[in-house]
mmCIF file of C-alpha atoms and ligand atoms in Angstrom:
data_model
loop_
_atom_site.group_PDB
_atom_site.id
_atom_site.type_symbol
_atom_site.label_atom_id
_atom_site.label_comp_id
_atom_site.label_asym_id
_atom_site.label_seq_id
_atom_site.Cartn_x
_atom_site.Cartn_y
_atom_site.Cartn_z
ATOM 1 C CA MET A 1 -0.061 -0.091 -0.236
ATOM 2 C CA VAL A 2 1.064 3.338 -0.629
ATOM 3 C CA LYS A 3 0.795 4.935 2.787
ATOM 4 C CA ASP A 4 2.418 1.816 3.969
ATOM 5 C CA GLU A 5 5.356 2.517 1.607
ATOM 6 C CA LEU A 6 5.812 6.168 2.242
ATOM 7 C CA ARG A 7 5.794 5.437 5.999
ATOM 8 C CA ARG A 8 9.176 3.883 6.237
ATOM 9 C CA GLN A 9 10.380 6.464 3.726
ATOM 10 C CA HIS A 10 14.210 7.673 4.988
ATOM 11 C CA ILE A 11 15.503 11.052 4.047
ATOM 12 C CA GLU A 12 18.655 12.229 5.460
ATOM 13 C CA LEU A 13 19.189 15.818 6.635
ATOM 14 C CA PRO A 14 22.488 17.708 5.399
ATOM 15 C CA SER A 15 24.032 19.067 9.179
ATOM 16 C CA TRP A 16 25.454 22.045 6.595
ATOM 17 C CA ALA A 17 21.806 23.014 5.481
ATOM 18 C CA PHE A 18 21.338 24.554 9.575
ATOM 19 C CA GLY A 19 24.494 26.905 9.437
ATOM 20 C CA ASN A 20 24.820 30.256 7.786
ATOM 21 C CA SER A 21 25.698 30.099 4.033
ATOM 22 C CA GLY A 22 25.662 32.440 0.880
ATOM 23 C CA THR A 23 27.292 32.657 -2.339
ATOM 24 C CA ARG A 24 30.940 34.185 -2.827
ATOM 25 C CA PHE A 25 29.145 37.360 -3.270
ATOM 26 C CA LYS A 26 27.820 37.509 0.685
ATOM 27 C CA VAL A 27 26.535 35.134 3.271
ATOM 28 C CA PHE A 28 23.930 36.651 5.164
ATOM 29 C CA ALA A 29 23.811 35.615 9.056
ATOM 30 C CA GLN A 30 20.608 34.349 10.205
ATOM 31 C CA PRO A 31 19.504 34.871 13.950
ATOM 32 C CA GLY A 32 19.361 31.632 16.374
ATOM 33 C CA VAL A 33 21.577 29.426 13.775
ATOM 34 C CA PRO A 34 23.715 26.927 15.553
ATOM 35 C CA ARG A 35 26.997 27.147 16.665
ATOM 36 C CA ASP A 36 28.523 23.570 16.721
ATOM 37 C CA PRO A 37 27.483 19.884 15.500
ATOM 38 C CA TYR A 38 25.408 19.520 18.870
ATOM 39 C CA GLU A 39 22.900 22.384 17.998
ATOM 40 C CA LYS A 40 23.033 21.461 14.395
ATOM 41 C CA ILE A 41 21.868 17.685 15.307
ATOM 42 C CA ALA A 42 19.322 19.326 17.261
ATOM 43 C CA ASP A 43 17.715 21.312 14.421
ATOM 44 C CA ALA A 44 18.174 18.360 12.507
ATOM 45 C CA ALA A 45 15.882 16.695 14.726
ATOM 46 C CA GLN A 46 13.087 19.557 14.699
ATOM 47 C CA VAL A 47 12.482 18.436 10.869
ATOM 48 C CA HIS A 48 12.412 14.700 12.249
ATOM 49 C CA ARG A 49 9.821 15.404 14.655
ATOM 50 C CA TYR A 50 7.695 17.152 12.854
ATOM 51 C CA THR A 51 7.911 14.899 9.647
ATOM 52 C CA GLY A 52 8.489 11.581 10.799
ATOM 53 C CA VAL A 53 10.833 10.573 7.996
ATOM 54 C CA ALA A 54 13.975 12.266 8.209
ATOM 55 C CA PRO A 55 15.980 10.237 11.007
ATOM 56 C CA THR A 56 19.446 10.588 10.404
ATOM 57 C CA VAL A 57 21.854 13.770 9.982
ATOM 58 C CA ALA A 58 25.076 13.802 7.646
ATOM 59 C CA LEU A 59 28.078 15.227 8.512
ATOM 60 C CA HIS A 60 30.346 17.294 7.118
ATOM 61 C CA ILE A 61 34.405 16.992 8.313
ATOM 62 C CA PRO A 62 35.978 19.152 9.023
ATOM 63 C CA TRP A 63 32.727 21.205 9.498
ATOM 64 C CA ASP A 64 31.462 19.013 11.922
ATOM 65 C CA ARG A 65 34.792 18.022 14.020
ATOM 66 C CA VAL A 66 34.359 17.178 17.474
ATOM 67 C CA ASP A 67 36.451 15.496 20.526
ATOM 68 C CA ASP A 68 33.993 12.559 21.095
ATOM 69 C CA TYR A 69 32.045 11.162 17.831
ATOM 70 C CA GLY A 70 30.584 8.624 20.319
ATOM 71 C CA ASP A 71 29.069 11.800 22.559
ATOM 72 C CA LEU A 72 27.844 13.292 19.633
ATOM 73 C CA ALA A 73 25.982 9.814 18.210
ATOM 74 C CA GLY A 74 24.852 9.969 22.030
ATOM 75 C CA HIS A 75 23.469 13.547 21.541
ATOM 76 C CA ALA A 76 21.745 12.553 18.240
ATOM 77 C CA ARG A 77 19.983 9.270 19.921
ATOM 78 C CA GLU A 78 18.538 11.324 22.845
ATOM 79 C CA LEU A 79 17.056 14.198 20.330
ATOM 80 C CA GLY A 80 15.383 10.900 18.783
ATOM 81 C CA VAL A 81 17.912 10.705 15.617
ATOM 82 C CA GLY A 82 21.070 9.447 14.200
ATOM 83 C CA ILE A 83 24.143 10.014 12.579
ATOM 84 C CA GLY A 84 24.118 9.429 8.748
ATOM 85 C CA ALA A 85 27.061 10.061 5.834
ATOM 86 C CA ILE A 86 30.405 11.180 6.483
ATOM 87 C CA ASN A 87 31.062 13.666 3.830
ATOM 88 C CA SER A 88 34.888 14.581 3.428
ATOM 89 C CA ASN A 89 35.912 17.836 2.580
ATOM 90 C CA VAL A 90 39.211 18.199 0.995
ATOM 91 C CA PHE A 91 38.433 21.302 -0.801
ATOM 92 C CA GLN A 92 39.023 23.794 1.780
ATOM 93 C CA ASP A 93 42.691 24.040 2.342
ATOM 94 C CA ASP A 94 45.213 26.051 0.555
ATOM 95 C CA ASP A 95 47.432 23.138 -0.234
ATOM 96 C CA TYR A 96 44.519 22.213 -2.428
ATOM 97 C CA LYS A 97 44.575 24.818 -5.085
ATOM 98 C CA LEU A 98 45.733 22.658 -7.317
ATOM 99 C CA GLY A 99 43.860 19.684 -6.523
ATOM 100 C CA SER A 100 43.852 17.136 -3.699
ATOM 101 C CA VAL A 101 44.046 13.445 -4.469
ATOM 102 C CA THR A 102 44.721 14.447 -7.835
ATOM 103 C CA HIS A 103 47.487 17.106 -6.648
ATOM 104 C CA PRO A 104 50.993 16.597 -8.729
ATOM 105 C CA ASP A 105 52.445 17.036 -5.494
ATOM 106 C CA ALA A 106 52.704 13.664 -3.399
ATOM 107 C CA ALA A 107 52.518 15.212 -0.333
ATOM 108 C CA VAL A 108 49.231 17.232 -0.736
ATOM 109 C CA ARG A 109 47.598 13.805 -2.313
ATOM 110 C CA ARG A 110 48.870 12.037 1.156
ATOM 111 C CA LYS A 111 47.367 14.391 2.913
ATOM 112 C CA ALA A 112 44.233 14.734 1.403
ATOM 113 C CA LEU A 113 44.316 10.417 1.706
ATOM 114 C CA ASP A 114 45.265 10.991 5.434
ATOM 115 C CA HIS A 115 41.733 13.169 5.558
ATOM 116 C CA LEU A 116 39.658 10.587 3.896
ATOM 117 C CA LEU A 117 40.842 7.623 5.645
ATOM 118 C CA GLU A 118 40.451 9.871 8.927
ATOM 119 C CA CYS A 119 36.678 10.106 7.633
ATOM 120 C CA VAL A 120 36.278 6.103 7.564
ATOM 121 C CA ASP A 121 37.692 6.233 11.677
ATOM 122 C CA ILE A 122 34.774 8.652 12.274
ATOM 123 C CA MET A 123 32.513 6.178 10.599
ATOM 124 C CA ASP A 124 33.852 3.576 13.137
ATOM 125 C CA ARG A 125 32.986 5.909 16.085
ATOM 126 C CA THR A 126 29.637 6.958 14.822
ATOM 127 C CA GLY A 127 28.678 3.986 13.555
ATOM 128 C CA SER A 128 28.189 5.356 9.884
ATOM 129 C CA ASP A 129 27.947 3.264 6.678
ATOM 130 C CA ILE A 130 28.409 5.898 4.208
ATOM 131 C CA LEU A 131 31.114 8.060 3.042
ATOM 132 C CA LYS A 132 30.670 10.400 0.542
ATOM 133 C CA LEU A 133 33.535 11.323 -1.606
ATOM 134 C CA TRP A 134 33.534 14.906 -3.644
ATOM 135 C CA PHE A 135 36.375 16.078 -5.257
ATOM 136 C CA SER A 136 36.843 19.866 -6.332
ATOM 137 C CA ASP A 137 39.783 18.591 -7.919
ATOM 138 C CA GLY A 138 40.207 19.548 -11.549
ATOM 139 C CA THR A 139 42.066 22.405 -14.076
ATOM 140 C CA ASN A 140 41.221 25.926 -15.074
ATOM 141 C CA TYR A 141 43.146 26.181 -18.339
ATOM 142 C CA PRO A 142 44.497 23.680 -21.010
ATOM 143 C CA GLY A 143 47.487 22.044 -20.654
ATOM 144 C CA GLN A 144 47.897 23.252 -16.663
ATOM 145 C CA ASP A 145 48.281 19.318 -15.721
ATOM 146 C CA ASP A 146 48.191 15.942 -17.514
ATOM 147 C CA ILE A 147 44.365 14.819 -17.614
ATOM 148 C CA ARG A 148 45.230 11.183 -17.622
ATOM 149 C CA ALA A 149 47.875 11.382 -14.806
ATOM 150 C CA ARG A 150 45.496 12.700 -12.740
ATOM 151 C CA GLN A 151 43.108 9.804 -13.643
ATOM 152 C CA ASP A 152 45.924 7.730 -12.347
ATOM 153 C CA ARG A 153 46.216 9.349 -9.332
ATOM 154 C CA LEU A 154 42.612 9.677 -8.330
ATOM 155 C CA ALA A 155 42.378 5.498 -8.832
ATOM 156 C CA GLU A 156 45.094 5.147 -6.763
ATOM 157 C CA ALA A 157 43.653 7.464 -3.745
ATOM 158 C CA LEU A 158 40.274 5.711 -4.141
ATOM 159 C CA GLU A 159 41.812 2.190 -4.039
ATOM 160 C CA SER A 160 43.435 2.865 -0.855
ATOM 161 C CA VAL A 161 40.059 4.479 0.824
ATOM 162 C CA TYR A 162 38.392 1.364 -0.605
ATOM 163 C CA ALA A 163 40.748 -1.325 1.066
ATOM 164 C CA ARG A 164 40.066 0.624 4.523
ATOM 165 C CA LEU A 165 36.350 0.696 4.671
ATOM 166 C CA GLY A 166 35.137 -2.082 6.898
ATOM 167 C CA GLU A 167 32.149 -4.201 6.743
ATOM 168 C CA GLY A 168 28.851 -2.939 6.103
ATOM 169 C CA GLN A 169 30.512 0.090 5.077
ATOM 170 C CA ARG A 170 30.454 1.514 1.226
ATOM 171 C CA PHE A 171 31.753 4.985 -0.462
ATOM 172 C CA LEU A 172 29.408 7.264 -2.690
ATOM 173 C CA LEU A 173 31.322 8.940 -5.233
ATOM 174 C CA GLU A 174 29.802 12.016 -6.371
ATOM 175 C CA TYR A 175 30.791 13.736 -9.811
ATOM 176 C CA LYS A 176 30.143 17.175 -10.611
ATOM 177 C CA LEU A 177 29.832 19.159 -14.246
ATOM 178 C CA PHE A 178 32.153 22.094 -12.872
ATOM 179 C CA GLU A 179 33.098 24.583 -10.362
ATOM 180 C CA PRO A 180 35.302 25.460 -9.010
ATOM 181 C CA ALA A 181 37.251 24.181 -12.274
ATOM 182 C CA PHE A 182 36.314 25.758 -15.059
ATOM 183 C CA TYR A 183 38.402 24.140 -17.501
ATOM 184 C CA MET A 184 38.336 20.102 -16.944
ATOM 185 C CA THR A 185 37.273 18.183 -13.480
ATOM 186 C CA ASP A 186 38.331 14.977 -12.927
ATOM 187 C CA LEU A 187 35.328 13.457 -11.949
ATOM 188 C CA PRO A 188 33.176 15.764 -14.167
ATOM 189 C CA ASP A 189 30.033 13.026 -14.811
ATOM 190 C CA TRP A 190 28.506 9.821 -13.897
ATOM 191 C CA GLY A 191 30.098 7.529 -16.631
ATOM 192 C CA THR A 192 33.639 8.402 -14.860
ATOM 193 C CA ALA A 193 32.309 8.000 -11.389
ATOM 194 C CA TYR A 194 30.778 4.839 -12.513
ATOM 195 C CA ALA A 195 34.014 3.472 -14.195
ATOM 196 C CA HIS A 196 36.330 4.099 -11.190
ATOM 197 C CA CYS A 197 33.629 2.360 -8.947
ATOM 198 C CA VAL A 198 33.134 -0.864 -11.310
ATOM 199 C CA LYS A 199 37.061 -1.417 -10.936
ATOM 200 C CA LEU A 200 37.162 -1.408 -7.271
ATOM 201 C CA GLY A 201 33.774 -3.280 -6.481
ATOM 202 C CA PRO A 202 30.877 -3.365 -4.514
ATOM 203 C CA LYS A 203 31.168 -0.993 -2.144
ATOM 204 C CA ALA A 204 31.988 1.709 -4.233
ATOM 205 C CA GLN A 205 28.853 3.264 -5.719
ATOM 206 C CA VAL A 206 27.657 6.434 -7.499
ATOM 207 C CA VAL A 207 25.937 9.474 -5.587
ATOM 208 C CA VAL A 208 23.594 11.507 -8.395
ATOM 209 C CA ASP A 209 23.706 15.269 -6.860
ATOM 210 C CA THR A 210 20.749 16.636 -8.726
ATOM 211 C CA GLY A 211 22.550 19.968 -9.216
ATOM 212 C CA HIS A 212 25.358 18.665 -10.834
ATOM 213 C CA HIS A 213 24.741 18.121 -14.387
ATOM 214 C CA ALA A 214 24.520 19.977 -17.579
ATOM 215 C CA PRO A 215 21.437 21.849 -18.388
ATOM 216 C CA GLY A 216 19.030 19.560 -20.053
ATOM 217 C CA THR A 217 20.228 16.493 -18.931
ATOM 218 C CA ASN A 218 18.057 13.587 -18.344
ATOM 219 C CA ILE A 219 18.890 12.255 -14.744
ATOM 220 C CA GLU A 220 16.008 10.044 -14.396
ATOM 221 C CA PHE A 221 17.782 7.974 -17.485
ATOM 222 C CA ILE A 222 21.042 8.370 -15.088
ATOM 223 C CA VAL A 223 19.219 6.926 -12.131
ATOM 224 C CA ALA A 224 17.635 4.028 -14.367
ATOM 225 C CA PHE A 225 21.103 2.750 -15.761
ATOM 226 C CA LEU A 226 22.805 3.018 -12.421
ATOM 227 C CA LEU A 227 20.000 0.890 -10.699
ATOM 228 C CA ARG A 228 20.151 -1.737 -13.422
ATOM 229 C CA GLU A 229 23.713 -1.965 -12.776
ATOM 230 C CA GLY A 230 23.373 -1.958 -9.159
ATOM 231 C CA LYS A 231 25.650 1.165 -8.884
ATOM 232 C CA LEU A 232 23.253 3.894 -7.559
ATOM 233 C CA GLY A 233 24.368 4.413 -3.889
ATOM 234 C CA GLY A 234 22.275 7.600 -3.316
ATOM 235 C CA PHE A 235 21.166 11.141 -4.031
ATOM 236 C CA ASP A 236 22.357 14.572 -3.145
ATOM 237 C CA PHE A 237 19.000 16.260 -3.653
ATOM 238 C CA ASN A 238 18.448 19.742 -4.241
ATOM 239 C CA SER A 239 17.362 21.693 -7.064
ATOM 240 C CA ARG A 240 19.045 24.004 -9.755
ATOM 241 C CA PHE A 241 17.858 26.427 -12.302
ATOM 242 C CA TYR A 242 21.097 27.777 -13.456
ATOM 243 C CA ALA A 243 24.194 25.646 -12.341
ATOM 244 C CA ASP A 244 24.563 24.311 -8.679
ATOM 245 C CA ASP A 245 22.181 26.270 -7.036
ATOM 246 C CA ASP A 246 21.516 23.973 -4.242
ATOM 247 C CA LEU A 247 17.927 25.309 -3.570
ATOM 248 C CA MET A 248 15.302 23.387 -2.086
ATOM 249 C CA VAL A 249 14.839 20.087 -3.870
ATOM 250 C CA GLY A 250 11.612 20.110 -5.920
ATOM 251 C CA ALA A 251 11.498 24.039 -5.933
ATOM 252 C CA ALA A 252 12.559 24.230 -9.582
ATOM 253 C CA ASP A 253 11.299 21.344 -11.257
ATOM 254 C CA PRO A 254 8.816 19.357 -9.110
ATOM 255 C CA PHE A 255 8.128 17.252 -12.585
ATOM 256 C CA GLN A 256 11.918 16.192 -12.814
ATOM 257 C CA LEU A 257 11.586 15.099 -9.067
ATOM 258 C CA PHE A 258 8.853 13.051 -9.745
ATOM 259 C CA ARG A 259 10.463 11.226 -13.086
ATOM 260 C CA ILE A 260 13.496 10.535 -10.995
ATOM 261 C CA MET A 261 11.422 9.060 -8.105
ATOM 262 C CA PHE A 262 9.634 7.041 -10.478
ATOM 263 C CA GLU A 263 12.759 5.718 -12.026
ATOM 264 C CA VAL A 264 13.830 4.735 -8.155
ATOM 265 C CA VAL A 265 10.385 2.689 -7.578
ATOM 266 C CA ARG A 266 10.397 1.059 -10.901
ATOM 267 C CA GLY A 267 13.893 0.154 -10.412
ATOM 268 C CA GLY A 268 13.404 -1.213 -7.009
ATOM 269 C CA GLY A 269 15.788 1.463 -5.400
ATOM 270 C CA TYR A 270 13.188 2.289 -2.780
ATOM 271 C CA THR A 271 14.988 0.104 -0.321
ATOM 272 C CA GLU A 272 17.253 1.194 2.666
ATOM 273 C CA ASP A 273 20.068 0.344 -0.156
ATOM 274 C CA VAL A 274 19.622 3.791 -1.943
ATOM 275 C CA ALA A 275 20.517 6.663 0.231
ATOM 276 C CA PHE A 276 17.828 9.700 0.234
ATOM 277 C CA MET A 277 19.943 12.785 1.233
ATOM 278 C CA LEU A 278 19.660 16.540 1.086
ATOM 279 C CA ASP A 279 22.267 18.754 -0.130
ATOM 280 C CA GLN A 280 21.311 21.896 0.375
ATOM 281 C CA CYS A 281 22.224 25.835 1.636
ATOM 282 C CA HIS A 282 19.309 28.058 2.737
ATOM 283 C CA ASN A 283 20.589 31.178 2.266
ATOM 284 C CA ILE A 284 18.209 33.722 2.273
ATOM 285 C CA GLU A 285 15.195 31.762 3.627
ATOM 286 C CA PRO A 286 15.153 30.120 7.537
ATOM 287 C CA LYS A 287 16.848 26.870 7.682
ATOM 288 C CA ILE A 288 14.672 24.531 9.672
ATOM 289 C CA PRO A 289 11.299 25.188 7.762
ATOM 290 C CA GLY A 290 13.602 25.379 4.236
ATOM 291 C CA GLN A 291 14.460 21.741 5.434
ATOM 292 C CA ILE A 292 10.746 20.683 6.359
ATOM 293 C CA ARG A 293 9.384 22.000 2.921
ATOM 294 C CA SER A 294 12.419 20.057 1.256
ATOM 295 C CA VAL A 295 11.458 16.996 2.963
ATOM 296 C CA MET A 296 7.839 17.073 2.123
ATOM 297 C CA ASN A 297 8.858 18.055 -1.370
ATOM 298 C CA VAL A 298 10.748 14.350 -1.674
ATOM 299 C CA GLN A 299 7.514 13.149 0.003
ATOM 300 C CA GLU A 300 4.968 14.150 -2.377
ATOM 301 C CA ALA A 301 6.908 13.391 -5.626
ATOM 302 C CA THR A 302 7.662 9.776 -4.182
ATOM 303 C CA ALA A 303 3.696 9.593 -3.195
ATOM 304 C CA LYS A 304 3.226 10.370 -7.129
ATOM 305 C CA ALA A 305 5.878 8.097 -8.255
ATOM 306 C CA LEU A 306 4.017 5.193 -5.772
ATOM 307 C CA LEU A 307 0.519 6.087 -7.432
ATOM 308 C CA VAL A 308 1.655 5.463 -11.039
ATOM 309 C CA ASP A 309 -0.509 2.516 -12.272
ATOM 310 C CA ARG A 310 2.219 0.101 -13.495
ATOM 311 C CA ASP A 311 0.285 -2.299 -14.852
ATOM 312 C CA ALA A 312 -1.670 0.013 -16.866
ATOM 313 C CA LEU A 313 1.734 1.820 -18.088
ATOM 314 C CA GLY A 314 2.996 -1.830 -18.917
ATOM 315 C CA ALA A 315 0.162 -2.580 -20.948
ATOM 316 C CA ALA A 316 0.146 0.542 -23.009
ATOM 317 C CA GLN A 317 4.025 0.239 -23.331
ATOM 318 C CA ARG A 318 3.549 -2.814 -24.774
ATOM 319 C CA GLU A 319 0.804 -1.818 -27.237
ATOM 320 C CA GLY A 320 2.822 1.006 -28.264
ATOM 321 C CA ASP A 321 0.305 3.512 -26.899
ATOM 322 C CA VAL A 322 2.367 6.520 -26.907
ATOM 323 C CA LEU A 323 -0.153 8.627 -25.853
ATOM 324 C CA GLY A 324 -1.839 6.538 -23.405
ATOM 325 C CA ALA A 325 1.715 5.698 -21.787
ATOM 326 C CA ASN A 326 2.327 9.262 -21.093
ATOM 327 C CA ALA A 327 -1.250 9.850 -19.606
ATOM 328 C CA VAL A 328 -1.023 6.960 -16.942
ATOM 329 C CA LEU A 329 2.606 8.719 -15.920
ATOM 330 C CA MET A 330 0.714 12.082 -16.073
ATOM 331 C CA ASP A 331 -2.392 10.929 -14.221
ATOM 332 C CA ALA A 332 0.155 9.960 -11.225
ATOM 333 C CA TYR A 333 2.150 13.277 -11.343
ATOM 334 C CA ASN A 334 -1.533 15.399 -11.676
ATOM 335 C CA THR A 335 -2.893 13.547 -8.296
ATOM 336 C CA ASP A 336 -3.211 15.734 -5.277
ATOM 337 C CA VAL A 337 -1.286 14.002 -2.470
ATOM 338 C CA ARG A 338 -1.378 16.375 0.154
ATOM 339 C CA PRO A 339 -4.415 14.887 1.739
ATOM 340 C CA LEU A 340 -2.751 11.480 1.488
ATOM 341 C CA LEU A 341 0.588 12.676 3.402
ATOM 342 C CA ALA A 342 -1.793 15.068 5.836
ATOM 343 C CA GLN A 343 -3.907 11.208 6.240
ATOM 344 C CA LEU A 344 -0.277 9.426 6.688
ATOM 345 C CA ARG A 345 1.120 12.199 9.267
ATOM 346 C CA GLN A 346 -1.721 11.747 11.465
ATOM 347 C CA ASP A 347 -1.684 7.806 11.450
ATOM 348 C CA MET A 348 1.847 8.608 12.560
ATOM 349 C CA GLY A 349 0.928 10.476 15.386
ATOM 350 C CA LEU A 350 2.045 13.812 13.684
ATOM 351 C CA ALA A 351 0.171 17.099 12.835
ATOM 352 C CA PRO A 352 -1.063 17.069 9.392
ATOM 353 C CA ASP A 353 1.025 20.359 8.239
ATOM 354 C CA PRO A 354 4.640 20.361 9.569
ATOM 355 C CA MET A 355 5.149 23.675 8.620
ATOM 356 C CA ALA A 356 2.278 24.864 10.329
ATOM 357 C CA ALA A 357 3.183 23.020 13.510
ATOM 358 C CA TYR A 358 6.719 23.758 13.514
ATOM 359 C CA ALA A 359 5.920 27.452 13.445
ATOM 360 C CA ARG A 360 3.505 27.038 16.281
ATOM 361 C CA SER A 361 6.119 25.322 18.194
ATOM 362 C CA GLY A 362 7.972 28.391 19.466
ATOM 363 C CA TYR A 363 11.485 26.763 18.848
ATOM 364 C CA PHE A 364 12.563 29.448 16.825
ATOM 365 C CA ASP A 365 12.074 32.115 19.397
ATOM 366 C CA LYS A 366 13.706 29.983 21.850
ATOM 367 C CA VAL A 367 16.800 29.383 20.016
ATOM 368 C CA VAL A 368 17.249 32.714 19.062
ATOM 369 C CA GLU A 369 17.068 33.911 22.750
ATOM 370 C CA GLU A 370 19.405 30.858 23.620
ATOM 371 C CA ARG A 371 22.039 30.818 21.196
ATOM 372 C CA VAL A 372 23.882 34.068 22.120
ATOM 373 C CA GLY A 373 27.743 34.156 22.137
ATOM 374 C CA GLY A 374 30.258 31.724 20.618
ATOM 375 C CA SER A 375 30.244 31.805 16.582
ATOM 376 C CA GLN A 376 27.519 30.680 14.404
ATOM 377 C CA ALA A 377 28.352 27.876 11.966
ATOM 378 C CA GLY A 378 28.949 27.954 8.532
ATOM 379 C CA TRP A 379 31.260 27.344 5.836
ATOM 380 C CA GLY A 380 34.266 26.856 7.335
ATOM 381 C CA ALA A 381 33.411 26.025 10.724
HETATM 382 C C1 RM4 B 401 29.634 20.529 -3.460
HETATM 383 C C2 RM4 B 401 29.081 18.876 -3.656
HETATM 384 C C3 RM4 B 401 29.319 18.137 -2.137
HETATM 385 C C4 RM4 B 401 29.001 18.968 -0.790
HETATM 386 C C5 RM4 B 401 29.883 20.289 -1.094
HETATM 387 C C6 RM4 B 401 29.488 21.180 0.000
HETATM 388 O O1 RM4 B 401 29.542 20.901 -4.537
HETATM 389 O O2 RM4 B 401 27.850 18.671 -3.780
HETATM 390 O O3 RM4 B 401 28.214 17.123 -2.042
HETATM 391 O O4 RM4 B 401 29.213 18.103 0.236
HETATM 392 O O5 RM4 B 401 29.451 20.828 -2.454
HETATM 393 MN MN1 MN B 402 26.179 16.871 -3.376
#
């Protein structure tokens, strides 16, 4: 039943969505923003409290570095959530100007690799089973470095990380078309990520960040292909109008999100094996409600995907009924699933409208008052 499927949905929140963020032009600080990972987790727990389907928070290292990860995991548990994926960060150190694991200097490569291995140590302590790897590596000018040698260096680093993974742990390799490198990116697309993962083995899978493609890319095709090969590890959901905008998922193109979720459902990916993570920044909107809205957008797209009459679709496809097949899909997309989701929340003992329930709770005013002193979390902390 659709409601049962929706009930077991698991959407992971990014700790960094709760910190201050912005563009290269300006970071607008917001009142009440967390000052440390403990407070970020407290805010994430609010999102779970009102949606019931966001029980884990991903960490980004070193932004979320703490002395005692076991203690942080305990804090999360007390608030009714858990720690999810560990995201590595080899893009914010001066040493990484020319790359991290693909850097021409072996000492810099070693430093980057040590960080990745440290992230696996952290996974051991938090009980996380996913390491997410994104590399900002690339070049700005033709001839700047040897494209092929950089692939060799990348492969070497990935092998070392792979070898360090423990039982039940895996890494998800992320790709991105461009930025910060403007000429050549070492992991620019799903095909490159896929080829590296295939060579490494089953603990290496691809993560699809929905904001990391050229305009017009058919992302649901990529999803269908990777699922068919057992290589879709998860999503970094967000939406984009132009480049890597990191806006709320489902805000720019809810129809695309539905098409992606349909391929996930159709391909058997609606399981614990595919991680549904958000990777967003709320630069101008309040952060906790921004996350609640995003979770609701994913839920709505999922509900519509689950409502597709697969038998009718299959029959129309077999008959070559182009318009009939398209109509089956559109019927599901055009269904208003908000009453169904409100009902689901009531079945789960939650308020039917999470945005309103959070607004009523007074949490925002409370943290604005409490969180004085210290420095707010943001990119770089
Ligand atoms: C990158 C990529 C990573 C994220 C960083 C902050 O563009 O999407 O997943 O960790 O941004
Ligand atoms: Mn991402």
